[in-house]
Backbone as numpy.savetxt, mean C-alpha at the origin, in Angstrom:
# Nx Ny Nz CAx CAy CAz Cx Cy Cz
16.67 -11.45 -8.73 17.30 -11.46 -7.44 16.49 -12.26 -6.40
17.09 -13.15 -5.78 16.35 -13.95 -4.77 16.41 -13.33 -3.45
15.35 -13.51 -2.69 15.33 -12.93 -1.36 16.17 -13.77 -0.37
16.84 -13.07 0.52 17.59 -13.66 1.55 17.11 -13.19 2.87
17.52 -13.73 3.94 17.09 -13.35 5.30 17.66 -11.97 5.62
18.59 -11.39 4.89 19.16 -10.12 5.17 18.45 -9.02 4.29
17.49 -9.36 3.44 16.80 -8.28 2.71 16.16 -7.31 3.71
16.42 -6.05 3.39 15.68 -5.03 4.27 14.20 -5.05 4.09
13.49 -4.79 5.12 12.02 -4.76 5.00 11.58 -3.54 4.18
10.59 -3.67 3.32 10.08 -2.58 2.50 9.55 -1.50 3.30
9.14 -1.69 4.54 8.43 -0.66 5.41 9.40 0.48 5.77
10.72 0.34 5.65 11.60 1.31 5.92 12.15 1.33 7.31
11.84 0.27 8.11 12.28 0.17 9.47 13.82 0.02 9.68
14.52 -0.42 8.60 15.91 -0.70 8.58 16.21 -2.10 9.08
15.16 -2.85 9.52 15.34 -4.19 9.88 15.25 -5.22 8.73
15.69 -6.47 8.95 15.49 -7.42 7.85 14.02 -7.79 7.75
13.59 -8.06 6.57 12.16 -8.34 6.38 11.71 -9.49 7.25
12.56 -10.55 7.36 12.17 -11.68 8.15 12.01 -11.38 9.70
12.70 -10.32 10.16 12.59 -9.86 11.59 11.59 -8.81 11.70
10.86 -8.38 10.69 9.97 -7.24 10.76 8.60 -7.62 10.26
8.13 -7.14 9.16 6.78 -7.22 8.71 6.46 -8.68 8.27
7.44 -9.49 7.83 7.12 -10.83 7.48 6.47 -11.61 8.62
6.85 -11.27 9.84 6.30 -12.00 11.01 4.77 -11.79 11.07
4.24 -10.64 10.76 2.81 -10.34 10.75 2.14 -10.93 9.50
2.82 -10.67 8.35 2.23 -11.09 7.03 2.12 -12.70 6.95
3.02 -13.34 7.48 2.97 -14.81 7.48 2.23 -15.43 8.69
1.71 -14.54 9.57 0.85 -15.04 10.63 1.55 -15.65 11.85
2.89 -15.28 11.99 3.64 -15.69 13.20 3.44 -14.82 14.31
2.74 -13.71 14.15 2.51 -12.79 15.30 1.49 -11.79 14.81
0.92 -10.96 15.73 -0.05 -9.91 15.42 0.66 -8.55 15.60
0.34 -7.62 14.77 0.89 -6.27 14.85 0.49 -5.65 16.20
1.42 -5.18 17.01 1.13 -4.66 18.34 0.51 -3.28 18.32
0.71 -2.53 17.14 0.24 -1.15 17.13 -0.31 -0.93 15.69
-1.17 0.15 15.55 -1.60 0.54 14.18 -0.46 0.84 13.28
0.59 1.49 13.86 1.79 1.80 12.97 2.42 0.48 12.42
2.60 -0.47 13.32 3.23 -1.72 12.87 2.28 -2.39 11.77
0.99 -2.33 11.97 0.07 -2.94 10.98 0.15 -2.12 9.67
0.25 -0.85 9.75 0.38 -0.04 8.54 1.61 -0.34 7.81
2.71 -0.51 8.51 3.97 -0.84 7.88 3.88 -2.28 7.24
3.22 -3.20 7.87 3.11 -4.55 7.41 2.15 -4.54 6.13
1.19 -3.74 6.18 0.22 -3.65 5.02 1.01 -3.07 3.82
1.78 -2.01 4.01 2.65 -1.53 2.92 3.51 -2.60 2.38
4.26 -3.31 3.30 5.07 -4.37 2.79 4.35 -5.42 2.11
3.10 -5.65 2.44 2.25 -6.67 1.73 1.98 -6.26 0.36
1.73 -4.92 0.13 1.58 -4.44 -1.25 2.86 -4.70 -2.03
4.00 -4.32 -1.51 5.30 -4.51 -2.17 5.53 -6.03 -2.51
5.16 -6.96 -1.62 5.40 -8.35 -1.76 4.24 -9.08 -2.33
3.16 -8.35 -2.75 1.99 -8.95 -3.36 1.28 -9.98 -2.46
1.26 -9.67 -1.28 0.51 -10.61 -0.23 -0.87 -10.03 -0.04
-1.69 -10.26 -1.04 -3.07 -9.75 -1.09 -3.96 -10.25 0.03
-3.77 -11.52 0.38 -4.63 -12.05 1.43 -4.42 -11.30 2.80
-3.18 -10.93 3.07 -2.91 -10.24 4.26 -3.62 -8.88 4.27
-3.57 -8.22 3.16 -4.17 -6.86 3.06 -5.68 -7.04 3.32
-6.31 -7.98 2.66 -7.70 -8.25 2.84 -8.11 -8.61 4.23
-7.33 -9.58 4.77 -7.56 -10.12 6.13 -7.32 -9.11 7.29
-6.65 -8.07 7.01 -6.40 -7.06 8.05 -7.31 -5.82 7.92
-8.38 -5.99 7.14 -9.42 -5.01 7.10 -10.57 -5.38 7.99
-11.07 -4.33 8.64 -12.26 -4.60 9.50 -13.41 -4.92 8.60
-14.24 -5.84 9.09 -15.41 -6.30 8.39 -16.70 -5.93 9.08
-17.75 -5.62 8.40 -19.04 -5.26 9.05 -19.96 -4.68 7.95
-21.24 -4.56 8.33 -22.23 -4.20 7.41 -22.07 -2.67 6.93
-21.46 -1.81 7.75 -21.26 -0.43 7.37 -19.90 -0.17 6.74
-19.15 -1.22 6.47 -17.81 -1.08 5.96 -17.83 -1.71 4.47
-17.26 -0.94 3.52 -17.24 -1.40 2.17 -16.31 -2.61 2.04
-16.72 -3.49 1.16 -15.86 -4.69 0.84 -14.63 -4.21 0.03
-13.49 -4.81 0.31 -12.30 -4.40 -0.43 -12.39 -5.19 -1.79
-11.99 -4.45 -2.92 -11.95 -5.05 -4.16 -10.62 -5.75 -4.42
-10.71 -7.11 -4.37 -9.49 -7.92 -4.42 -8.72 -7.71 -5.74
-9.43 -7.67 -6.87 -8.72 -7.48 -8.15 -8.02 -6.22 -8.28
-8.71 -5.08 -7.82 -8.14 -3.76 -7.93 -6.95 -3.67 -6.95
-6.98 -4.23 -5.80 -5.88 -4.31 -4.84 -4.71 -5.05 -5.43
-5.01 -6.18 -6.03 -3.92 -6.98 -6.57 -3.29 -6.33 -7.74
-4.11 -5.69 -8.63 -3.61 -4.90 -9.76 -2.69 -3.83 -9.27
-3.17 -3.04 -8.30 -2.35 -1.92 -7.79 -0.98 -2.44 -7.19
-1.05 -3.55 -6.49 0.15 -4.14 -5.95 1.12 -4.63 -6.98
0.65 -5.33 -7.94 1.53 -5.93 -8.93 1.95 -4.97 -10.03
1.13 -4.00 -10.37 1.45 -3.13 -11.47 2.21 -1.76 -11.06
2.64 -1.77 -9.80 3.31 -0.65 -9.28 4.75 -0.94 -8.91
5.55 0.00 -9.04 6.93 -0.11 -8.52 6.92 0.76 -7.18
7.11 0.11 -6.10 7.00 0.78 -4.78 8.35 1.36 -4.42
8.34 2.64 -3.94 9.55 3.38 -3.63 9.78 3.61 -2.19
8.74 3.56 -1.41 8.98 3.78 0.06 7.75 4.21 0.82
7.78 4.03 2.15 6.71 4.43 3.04 7.24 5.51 4.04
6.48 6.51 4.21 6.85 7.57 5.14 5.69 7.67 6.16
5.93 7.47 7.44 4.96 7.66 8.42 4.99 9.10 8.83
3.87 9.83 8.68 3.88 11.29 8.98 3.51 11.59 10.47
2.55 10.84 10.98 2.15 10.96 12.41 1.28 9.84 12.81
1.20 9.56 14.08 0.29 8.62 14.69 -0.45 9.26 15.82
-1.62 8.70 16.06 -2.46 9.10 17.21 -2.99 7.92 17.87
-3.01 7.85 19.20 -3.49 6.77 19.97 -2.81 5.44 19.53
-3.57 4.33 19.69 -2.97 3.08 19.16 -2.09 2.35 20.23
-2.13 2.80 21.43 -1.39 2.16 22.46 -2.02 0.88 23.00
-1.45 0.25 23.94 -1.92 -1.07 24.45 -3.35 -1.01 24.99
-3.70 0.12 25.61 -5.04 0.25 26.23 -6.07 0.83 25.30
-5.65 1.32 24.09 -6.56 1.97 23.14 -7.31 0.95 22.34
-8.42 1.35 21.84 -9.19 0.52 20.95 -9.25 1.11 19.49
-8.68 2.32 19.37 -8.60 3.05 18.05 -7.29 3.69 17.93
-6.89 3.91 16.65 -5.61 4.55 16.33 -5.69 5.16 14.99
-4.80 6.11 14.73 -4.63 6.80 13.38 -3.23 6.76 12.93
-3.01 6.48 11.73 -1.68 6.62 11.15 -1.80 7.42 9.87
-1.10 8.56 9.79 -1.07 9.33 8.57 0.24 8.95 7.87
0.15 8.59 6.58 1.34 8.11 5.88 1.34 8.52 4.40
2.51 8.36 3.77 2.66 8.50 2.32 3.38 7.29 1.78
2.78 6.71 0.76 3.43 5.60 0.08 3.67 6.04 -1.35
4.93 6.00 -1.70 5.36 6.54 -3.03 5.56 5.33 -3.95
5.02 5.48 -5.17 5.02 4.34 -6.16 4.97 4.93 -7.58
5.32 4.11 -8.52 5.26 4.50 -10.01 4.36 3.47 -10.62
3.46 3.98 -11.50 2.54 3.13 -12.27 2.37 3.70 -13.63
2.62 2.93 -14.67 2.45 3.47 -16.05 3.32 4.71 -16.25
4.49 4.70 -15.73 5.42 5.80 -15.95 5.13 7.16 -15.10
4.13 7.02 -14.28 3.82 8.24 -13.45 4.14 7.90 -12.04
4.92 8.72 -11.43 5.22 8.63 -10.03 4.20 9.34 -9.18
3.71 8.63 -8.17 2.52 9.27 -7.45 2.85 8.97 -5.95
2.13 9.76 -5.09 2.24 9.59 -3.71 0.81 9.33 -3.13
0.64 8.22 -2.52 -0.68 7.88 -1.92 -0.52 8.40 -0.49
-1.23 9.49 -0.26 -1.25 10.15 1.11 -2.53 9.84 1.78
-2.47 9.20 2.88 -3.74 8.75 3.55 -3.72 8.93 5.08
-4.87 9.35 5.62 -4.99 9.25 7.05 -5.84 8.00 7.37
-5.18 7.01 7.89 -5.80 5.71 8.04 -6.35 5.49 9.49
-7.55 4.97 9.60 -8.04 4.67 10.86 -7.98 3.11 11.19
-7.69 2.85 12.39 -7.52 1.38 12.74 -8.38 1.17 14.07
-8.87 -0.04 14.20 -9.66 -0.36 15.36 -9.09 -1.74 15.92
-9.12 -1.91 17.25 -8.78 -3.14 17.82 -9.99 -4.01 17.99
-10.05 -5.08 17.38 -11.25 -5.98 17.40 -10.71 -7.36 17.98
-11.33 -7.71 19.10 -10.97 -9.00 19.72 -9.41 -9.08 19.96
-8.76 -7.99 20.29 -7.39 -7.92 20.61 -6.42 -7.80 19.34
-6.99 -7.65 18.14 -6.21 -7.59 16.92 -6.50 -6.21 16.26
-5.43 -5.50 15.85 -5.58 -4.29 15.13 -6.03 -4.54 13.73
-7.01 -3.82 13.21 -7.51 -3.95 11.84 -7.63 -2.54 11.20
-7.37 -2.42 9.92 -7.58 -1.26 9.16 -9.09 -1.07 9.05
-9.59 0.17 9.40 -11.07 0.34 9.32 -11.46 1.34 8.28
-10.75 2.40 8.03 -11.13 3.47 7.07 -9.92 4.30 6.79
-10.07 4.98 5.62 -8.96 5.79 5.20 -9.43 7.05 4.48
-8.82 8.12 4.76 -9.10 9.45 4.11 -7.99 9.79 3.20
-8.21 9.72 1.94 -7.11 10.00 0.95 -6.92 11.56 0.80
-5.65 11.94 0.89 -5.27 13.30 0.70 -4.63 13.48 -0.68
-5.35 14.21 -1.59 -4.84 14.41 -2.92 -3.49 14.97 -2.99
-2.62 14.52 -3.97 -1.37 15.10 -4.14 -1.23 15.39 -5.62
-0.15 16.16 -5.97 0.11 16.45 -7.35 0.89 15.29 -7.92
0.40 14.83 -9.03 1.08 13.73 -9.76 2.27 14.30 -10.63
3.40 13.64 -10.56 4.54 14.04 -11.39 4.89 12.93 -12.33
4.96 13.25 -13.59 5.22 12.20 -14.60 6.74 11.96 -14.56
7.09 10.68 -14.67 8.52 10.25 -14.81 8.77 10.11 -16.35
9.80 10.74 -16.78 10.13 10.62 -18.29 9.33 11.64 -19.11
9.48 11.52 -20.38 8.82 12.52 -21.27 7.38 12.22 -21.48
6.68 13.30 -21.96 5.22 13.15 -22.24 5.13 12.31 -23.53
4.05 11.42 -23.58 3.73 10.62 -24.79 2.88 11.40 -25.63
3.29 11.55 -26.98 2.50 12.30 -28.00 1.18 11.48 -28.27
0.11 12.22 -28.53 -1.16 11.59 -28.92 -1.09 10.59 -29.99
-0.22 10.80 -31.05 -0.14 9.95 -32.15 0.99 8.91 -32.07
1.65 8.86 -30.98 2.66 7.82 -30.79 2.06 6.48 -30.37
2.76 5.34 -30.59 2.22 4.13 -30.10 2.09 4.09 -28.65
0.98 3.46 -28.21 0.69 3.41 -26.74 1.75 2.60 -26.03
2.32 3.07 -24.95 3.32 2.32 -24.23 2.81 1.10 -23.47
1.49 0.81 -23.51 0.96 -0.38 -22.90 1.22 -1.64 -23.82
1.58 -1.33 -25.10 1.93 -2.47 -26.01 0.78 -2.92 -26.79
-0.31 -2.24 -26.83 -1.52 -2.65 -27.62 -1.41 -2.56 -29.08
-0.39 -1.73 -29.54 -0.29 -1.55 -30.96 -1.07 -0.36 -31.53
-1.95 0.25 -30.65 -2.80 1.31 -31.06 -2.03 2.61 -30.76
-2.55 3.66 -31.37 -2.02 5.08 -31.04 -2.43 5.38 -29.58
-1.59 6.12 -28.99 -1.87 6.48 -27.57 -3.26 7.12 -27.41
-3.67 7.98 -28.33 -4.88 8.73 -28.20 -6.09 7.76 -28.39
-5.88 6.62 -28.92 -6.96 5.66 -29.09 -7.01 4.55 -28.08
-6.05 4.71 -27.13 -5.89 3.58 -26.12 -5.86 4.26 -24.69
-4.76 4.19 -24.06 -4.70 4.69 -22.69 -4.80 6.20 -22.57
-4.70 6.92 -23.71 -4.73 8.40 -23.62 -6.05 8.96 -23.83
-7.11 8.03 -23.87 -8.49 8.62 -24.00 -8.84 9.34 -22.76
-9.62 10.41 -23.03 -10.15 11.21 -21.90 -11.44 10.65 -21.32
């Protein structure tokens, strides 16, 4: 399916992607609030725009480097189902910090999961950047039936599940 200008934005705003997060992801504008940046970062995961995800992280000696390969793998190996903004704090025009609590639902390797995070943002030289996140654990719910230990591994390796992805 090819993208058109009428495709809805993955962030759940109800707007067309081209009129919403694509503006920030493609560098035609800066996200005006932490919530707008969080929505654009989610859309970047859906659209596999890894450079945007990396470039919108705060940098500094006390801040961990983002793992590009892990980020790209998570982006590309997941089926993204939606973003839900639970709450926001600060992040107004006069603020230098803001918080966005959100849930991003996705499926990876047949397991549906919810990434629940309280994300911190800082305004650096007039631009909002993701600075830190506190992950809130959630219960993982398997989609489909459970794979037996002696069944072929669903990853396609040809090995039994217990000798491949099912190792503890």
